[in-house]
Amino acid sequence: MLWLHPVIQLLATIAGLYVLFLGWQRFKILHLGKQARFDWKSHVFWGRIVIIVWLGGLVLGKIAVNSHWGMSPVFLRHSQGAMVMVPFMLIAYLTGSVMDRKKKKRFWLPAVHGANNMILLGLALYQLYTGYFIVVNFIL
Ligand code: HEM
Ligand code: HEM
């Protein structure tokens, strides 16, 4: 049970880097005036999966800590990082869904979506960093 959360969050974070790579292709087209190929369908498909798994994984992490240590939060920095991620995940999903539902030429919404998601990925990497120490000190 203790291994489930770290493993799926790690996989989701790796997939998140891939989604960011796909999004970067769009950024080059929209903001740098360069030519690139943006795989819209894969970006949306994997983007949704990453957000849903991160959110589900957050709940799993809370449940794991609750049932193992009898209370939560135990790991303060990791728990706070997760709480900060929540609004960014909601904004990522919402702005992404709006742009996917009605395709048209946009500037600001993709820019907000892109900046929001750069921060989101930074936070996920911070979770990887703090989570690594939990694994090493409390699980292994
Ligand atoms: C880890 C999650 C995600 C990351 C890192 C990410 C990153 C990005 C980036 C960097 C761009 C380019 C923005 C720009 O050109 O300024 C982009 C565009 C886009 N993203 Fe995401 N995204 C994520 C999740 C999602 C989700 C969940 C959806 C849909 C539900 C989505 C739909 C879109 C669409 C439709 C565009 C193109 C918008 C347009 O050109 O009008 N993304 N994304
Ligand atoms: C990316 C790699 C990550 C690793 C290696 C990791 C590792 C861990 C570990 C070992 C625990 C202790 C409970 C358990 O083993 O299930 C934990 C708890 C937790 N994790 Fe993660 N995690 C990661 C990412 C994330 C992310 C992305 C989020 C949020 C979206 C998150 C949210 C939480 C929360 C809320 C707890 C409960 C903390 C508490 O109540 O003290 N983790 N994590």
GROMACS .gro file of C-alpha atoms and ligand atoms in nm:
model
  226
    1MET     CA    1   0.000   0.000   0.000
    2LEU     CA    2   0.281   0.244   0.085
    3TRP     CA    3   0.442   0.180  -0.255
    4LEU     CA    4   0.134   0.244  -0.466
    5HIS     CA    5   0.132   0.624  -0.431
    6PRO     CA    6   0.502   0.692  -0.499
    7VAL     CA    7   0.506   0.461  -0.803
    8ILE     CA    8   0.196   0.600  -0.977
    9GLN     CA    9   0.291   0.962  -0.901
   10LEU     CA   10   0.638   0.904  -1.041
   11LEU     CA   11   0.490   0.754  -1.360
   12ALA     CA   12   0.239   1.041  -1.388
   13THR     CA   13   0.521   1.295  -1.346
   14ILE     CA   14   0.724   1.133  -1.624
   15ALA     CA   15   0.411   1.141  -1.844
   16GLY     CA   16   0.372   1.507  -1.740
   17LEU     CA   17   0.716   1.585  -1.882
   18TYR     CA   18   0.608   1.425  -2.210
   19VAL     CA   19   0.287   1.635  -2.212
   20LEU     CA   20   0.497   1.946  -2.152
   21PHE     CA   21   0.724   1.849  -2.441
   22LEU     CA   22   0.415   1.822  -2.667
   23GLY     CA   23   0.284   2.157  -2.538
   24TRP     CA   24   0.621   2.317  -2.606
   25GLN     CA   25   0.572   2.242  -2.977
   26ARG     CA   26   0.251   2.447  -2.966
   27PHE     CA   27   0.430   2.726  -2.779
   28LYS     CA   28   0.691   2.744  -3.057
   29ILE     CA   29   0.415   2.783  -3.318
   30LEU     CA   30   0.202   3.035  -3.124
   31HIS     CA   31   0.464   3.252  -2.955
   32LEU     CA   32   0.797   3.205  -3.129
   33GLY     CA   33   0.666   3.204  -3.485
   34LYS     CA   34   0.849   2.880  -3.559
   35GLN     CA   35   0.734   2.575  -3.749
   36ALA     CA   36   0.657   2.261  -3.550
   37ARG     CA   37   0.410   1.975  -3.537
   38PHE     CA   38   0.174   1.981  -3.239
   39ASP     CA   39   0.009   1.646  -3.163
   40TRP     CA   40  -0.313   1.801  -3.027
   41LYS     CA   41  -0.494   1.468  -2.959
   42SER     CA   42  -0.207   1.305  -2.767
   43HIS     CA   43  -0.146   1.624  -2.569
   44VAL     CA   44  -0.508   1.640  -2.454
   45PHE     CA   45  -0.534   1.263  -2.392
   46TRP     CA   46  -0.216   1.236  -2.184
   47GLY     CA   47  -0.271   1.577  -2.023
   48ARG     CA   48  -0.606   1.462  -1.886
   49ILE     CA   49  -0.457   1.131  -1.763
   50VAL     CA   50  -0.172   1.309  -1.582
   51ILE     CA   51  -0.406   1.550  -1.399
   52ILE     CA   52  -0.653   1.276  -1.304
   53VAL     CA   53  -0.375   1.043  -1.177
   54TRP     CA   54  -0.206   1.325  -0.979
   55LEU     CA   55  -0.538   1.411  -0.813
   56GLY     CA   56  -0.629   1.047  -0.745
   57GLY     CA   57  -0.272   0.986  -0.623
   58LEU     CA   58  -0.301   1.277  -0.383
   59VAL     CA   59  -0.603   1.113  -0.221
   60LEU     CA   60  -0.420   0.776  -0.213
   61GLY     CA   61  -0.120   0.938  -0.042
   62LYS     CA   62  -0.347   1.087   0.225
   63ILE     CA   63  -0.521   0.751   0.278
   64ALA     CA   64  -0.184   0.569   0.297
   65VAL     CA   65  -0.049   0.811   0.557
   66ASN     CA   66  -0.375   0.801   0.755
   67SER     CA   67  -0.391   0.423   0.770
   68HIS     CA   68  -0.020   0.372   0.834
   69TRP     CA   69   0.061   0.650   1.080
   70GLY     CA   70  -0.292   0.715   1.207
   71MET     CA   71  -0.297   1.083   1.121
   72SER     CA   72  -0.227   1.326   0.841
   73PRO     CA   73  -0.037   1.534   0.749
   74VAL     CA   74   0.286   1.372   0.867
   75PHE     CA   75   0.517   1.491   0.591
   76LEU     CA   76   0.463   1.864   0.605
   77ARG     CA   77   0.658   1.997   0.304
   78HIS     CA   78   0.527   1.717   0.080
   79SER     CA   79   0.172   1.769   0.200
   80GLN     CA   80   0.192   2.147   0.152
   81GLY     CA   81   0.334   2.098  -0.198
   82ALA     CA   82   0.032   1.883  -0.281
   83MET     CA   83  -0.211   2.146  -0.151
   84VAL     CA   84  -0.043   2.414  -0.364
   85MET     CA   85  -0.071   2.185  -0.667
   86VAL     CA   86  -0.451   2.151  -0.639
   87PRO     CA   87  -0.557   2.493  -0.783
   88PHE     CA   88  -0.293   2.463  -1.059
   89MET     CA   89  -0.429   2.119  -1.154
   90LEU     CA   90  -0.784   2.254  -1.171
   91ILE     CA   91  -0.673   2.551  -1.386
   92ALA     CA   92  -0.474   2.315  -1.615
   93TYR     CA   93  -0.774   2.091  -1.672
   94LEU     CA   94  -1.026   2.373  -1.709
   95THR     CA   95  -0.829   2.594  -1.949
   96GLY     CA   96  -0.722   2.287  -2.149
   97SER     CA   97  -1.081   2.164  -2.181
   98VAL     CA   98  -1.206   2.508  -2.291
   99MET     CA   99  -0.939   2.528  -2.565
  100ASP     CA  100  -1.006   2.170  -2.674
  101ARG     CA  101  -1.384   2.209  -2.692
  102LYS     CA  102  -1.378   2.515  -2.916
  103LYS     CA  103  -1.072   2.538  -3.136
  104LYS     CA  104  -0.988   2.888  -3.253
  105LYS     CA  105  -0.696   3.127  -3.279
  106ARG     CA  106  -0.602   3.231  -2.928
  107PHE     CA  107  -0.315   3.406  -2.756
  108TRP     CA  108  -0.380   3.467  -2.386
  109LEU     CA  109  -0.556   3.145  -2.283
  110PRO     CA  110  -0.278   2.917  -2.415
  111ALA     CA  111  -0.023   3.151  -2.256
  112VAL     CA  112  -0.196   3.127  -1.916
  113HIS     CA  113  -0.236   2.749  -1.961
  114GLY     CA  114   0.132   2.709  -2.055
  115ALA     CA  115   0.264   2.925  -1.767
  116ASN     CA  116   0.030   2.757  -1.517
  117ASN     CA  117   0.148   2.415  -1.629
  118MET     CA  118   0.517   2.503  -1.618
  119ILE     CA  119   0.466   2.593  -1.250
  120LEU     CA  120   0.259   2.276  -1.201
  121LEU     CA  121   0.537   2.058  -1.337
  122GLY     CA  122   0.791   2.239  -1.120
  123LEU     CA  123   0.574   2.160  -0.818
  124ALA     CA  124   0.547   1.794  -0.923
  125LEU     CA  125   0.928   1.777  -0.943
  126TYR     CA  126   0.943   1.931  -0.595
  127GLN     CA  127   0.706   1.651  -0.482
  128LEU     CA  128   0.943   1.400  -0.639
  129TYR     CA  129   1.230   1.556  -0.442
  130THR     CA  130   1.051   1.561  -0.104
  131GLY     CA  131   0.881   1.225  -0.178
  132TYR     CA  132   1.219   1.063  -0.246
  133PHE     CA  133   1.329   1.143   0.110
  134ILE     CA  134   1.007   0.994   0.250
  135VAL     CA  135   1.075   0.672   0.059
  136VAL     CA  136   1.438   0.655   0.172
  137ASN     CA  137   1.373   0.745   0.537
  138PHE     CA  138   1.035   0.588   0.612
  139ILE     CA  139   0.966   0.307   0.364
  140LEU     CA  140   1.296   0.142   0.275
  141HEM     C1  141   0.070   1.819  -1.736
  141HEM     C2  142  -0.029   1.882  -1.794
  141HEM     C3  143  -0.015   1.982  -1.909
  141HEM     C4  144   0.094   2.053  -1.952
  141HEM     C5  145   0.236   2.052  -1.894
  141HEM     C6  146   0.050   2.133  -2.067
  141HEM     C7  147   0.129   2.223  -2.137
  141HEM     C8  148   0.088   2.298  -2.246
  141HEM     C9  149   0.169   2.398  -2.313
  141HEM    C10  150   0.310   2.440  -2.272
  141HEM    C11  151   0.094   2.446  -2.417
  141HEM    C12  152   0.136   2.556  -2.515
  141HEM    C13  153   0.080   2.686  -2.464
  141HEM    C14  154   0.119   2.804  -2.544
  141HEM     O1  155   0.136   2.793  -2.665
  141HEM     O2  156   0.135   2.914  -2.485
  141HEM    C15  157  -0.033   2.375  -2.418
  141HEM    C16  158  -0.135   2.392  -2.511
  141HEM    C17  159  -0.255   2.325  -2.509
  141HEM     N1  160  -0.299   2.238  -2.411
  141HEM    FE1  161  -0.193   2.175  -2.253
  141HEM     N2  162  -0.083   2.106  -2.092
  141HEM    C18  163  -0.126   2.015  -1.996
  141HEM    C19  164  -0.253   1.965  -1.981
  141HEM    C20  165  -0.357   1.984  -2.071
  141HEM    C21  166  -0.490   1.928  -2.058
  141HEM    C22  167  -0.537   1.841  -1.940
  141HEM    C23  168  -0.561   1.968  -2.168
  141HEM    C24  169  -0.703   1.938  -2.208
  141HEM    C25  170  -0.796   1.895  -2.128
  141HEM    C26  171  -0.472   2.050  -2.251
  141HEM    C27  172  -0.506   2.109  -2.372
  141HEM    C28  173  -0.426   2.194  -2.445
  141HEM    C29  174  -0.466   2.253  -2.573
  141HEM    C30  175  -0.598   2.229  -2.646
  141HEM    C31  176  -0.358   2.335  -2.615
  141HEM    C32  177  -0.350   2.416  -2.745
  141HEM    C33  178  -0.422   2.547  -2.724
  141HEM    C34  179  -0.427   2.634  -2.848
  141HEM     O3  180  -0.330   2.637  -2.922
  141HEM     O4  181  -0.530   2.703  -2.867
  141HEM     N3  182  -0.349   2.057  -2.188
  141HEM     N4  183  -0.035   2.286  -2.310
  142HEM     C1  184   0.659   1.222  -0.790
  142HEM     C2  185   0.694   1.135  -0.699
  142HEM     C3  186   0.634   1.120  -0.560
  142HEM     C4  187   0.685   1.040  -0.464
  142HEM     C5  188   0.810   0.953  -0.476
  142HEM     C6  189   0.598   1.050  -0.347
  142HEM     C7  190   0.615   0.981  -0.228
  142HEM     C8  191   0.528   0.982  -0.122
  142HEM     C9  192   0.536   0.892  -0.010
  142HEM    C10  193   0.642   0.784   0.009
  142HEM    C11  194   0.433   0.921   0.074
  142HEM    C12  195   0.399   0.849   0.206
  142HEM    C13  196   0.271   0.768   0.187
  142HEM    C14  197   0.285   0.656   0.089
  142HEM     O1  198   0.390   0.593   0.080
  142HEM     O2  199   0.187   0.629   0.017
  142HEM    C15  200   0.360   1.032   0.016
  142HEM    C16  201   0.251   1.094   0.073
  142HEM    C17  202   0.179   1.193   0.012
  142HEM     N1  203   0.196   1.240  -0.118
  142HEM    FE1  204   0.345   1.192  -0.245
  142HEM     N2  205   0.497   1.138  -0.374
  142HEM    C18  206   0.514   1.184  -0.504
  142HEM    C19  207   0.433   1.274  -0.570
  142HEM    C20  208   0.322   1.335  -0.517
  142HEM    C21  209   0.238   1.428  -0.586
  142HEM    C22  210   0.258   1.473  -0.732
  142HEM    C23  211   0.139   1.466  -0.500
  142HEM    C24  212   0.024   1.561  -0.522
  142HEM    C25  213  -0.042   1.573  -0.633
  142HEM    C26  214   0.161   1.397  -0.375
  142HEM    C27  215   0.082   1.406  -0.261
  142HEM    C28  216   0.101   1.338  -0.142
  142HEM    C29  217   0.021   1.358  -0.022
  142HEM    C30  218  -0.094   1.458  -0.006
  142HEM    C31  219   0.070   1.268   0.075
  142HEM    C32  220   0.024   1.258   0.218
  142HEM    C33  221   0.119   1.342   0.302
  142HEM    C34  222   0.078   1.357   0.447
  142HEM     O3  223  -0.042   1.355   0.474
  142HEM     O4  224   0.169   1.371   0.532
  142HEM     N3  225   0.276   1.316  -0.389
  142HEM     N4  226   0.421   1.065  -0.105
   0.00000   0.00000   0.00000
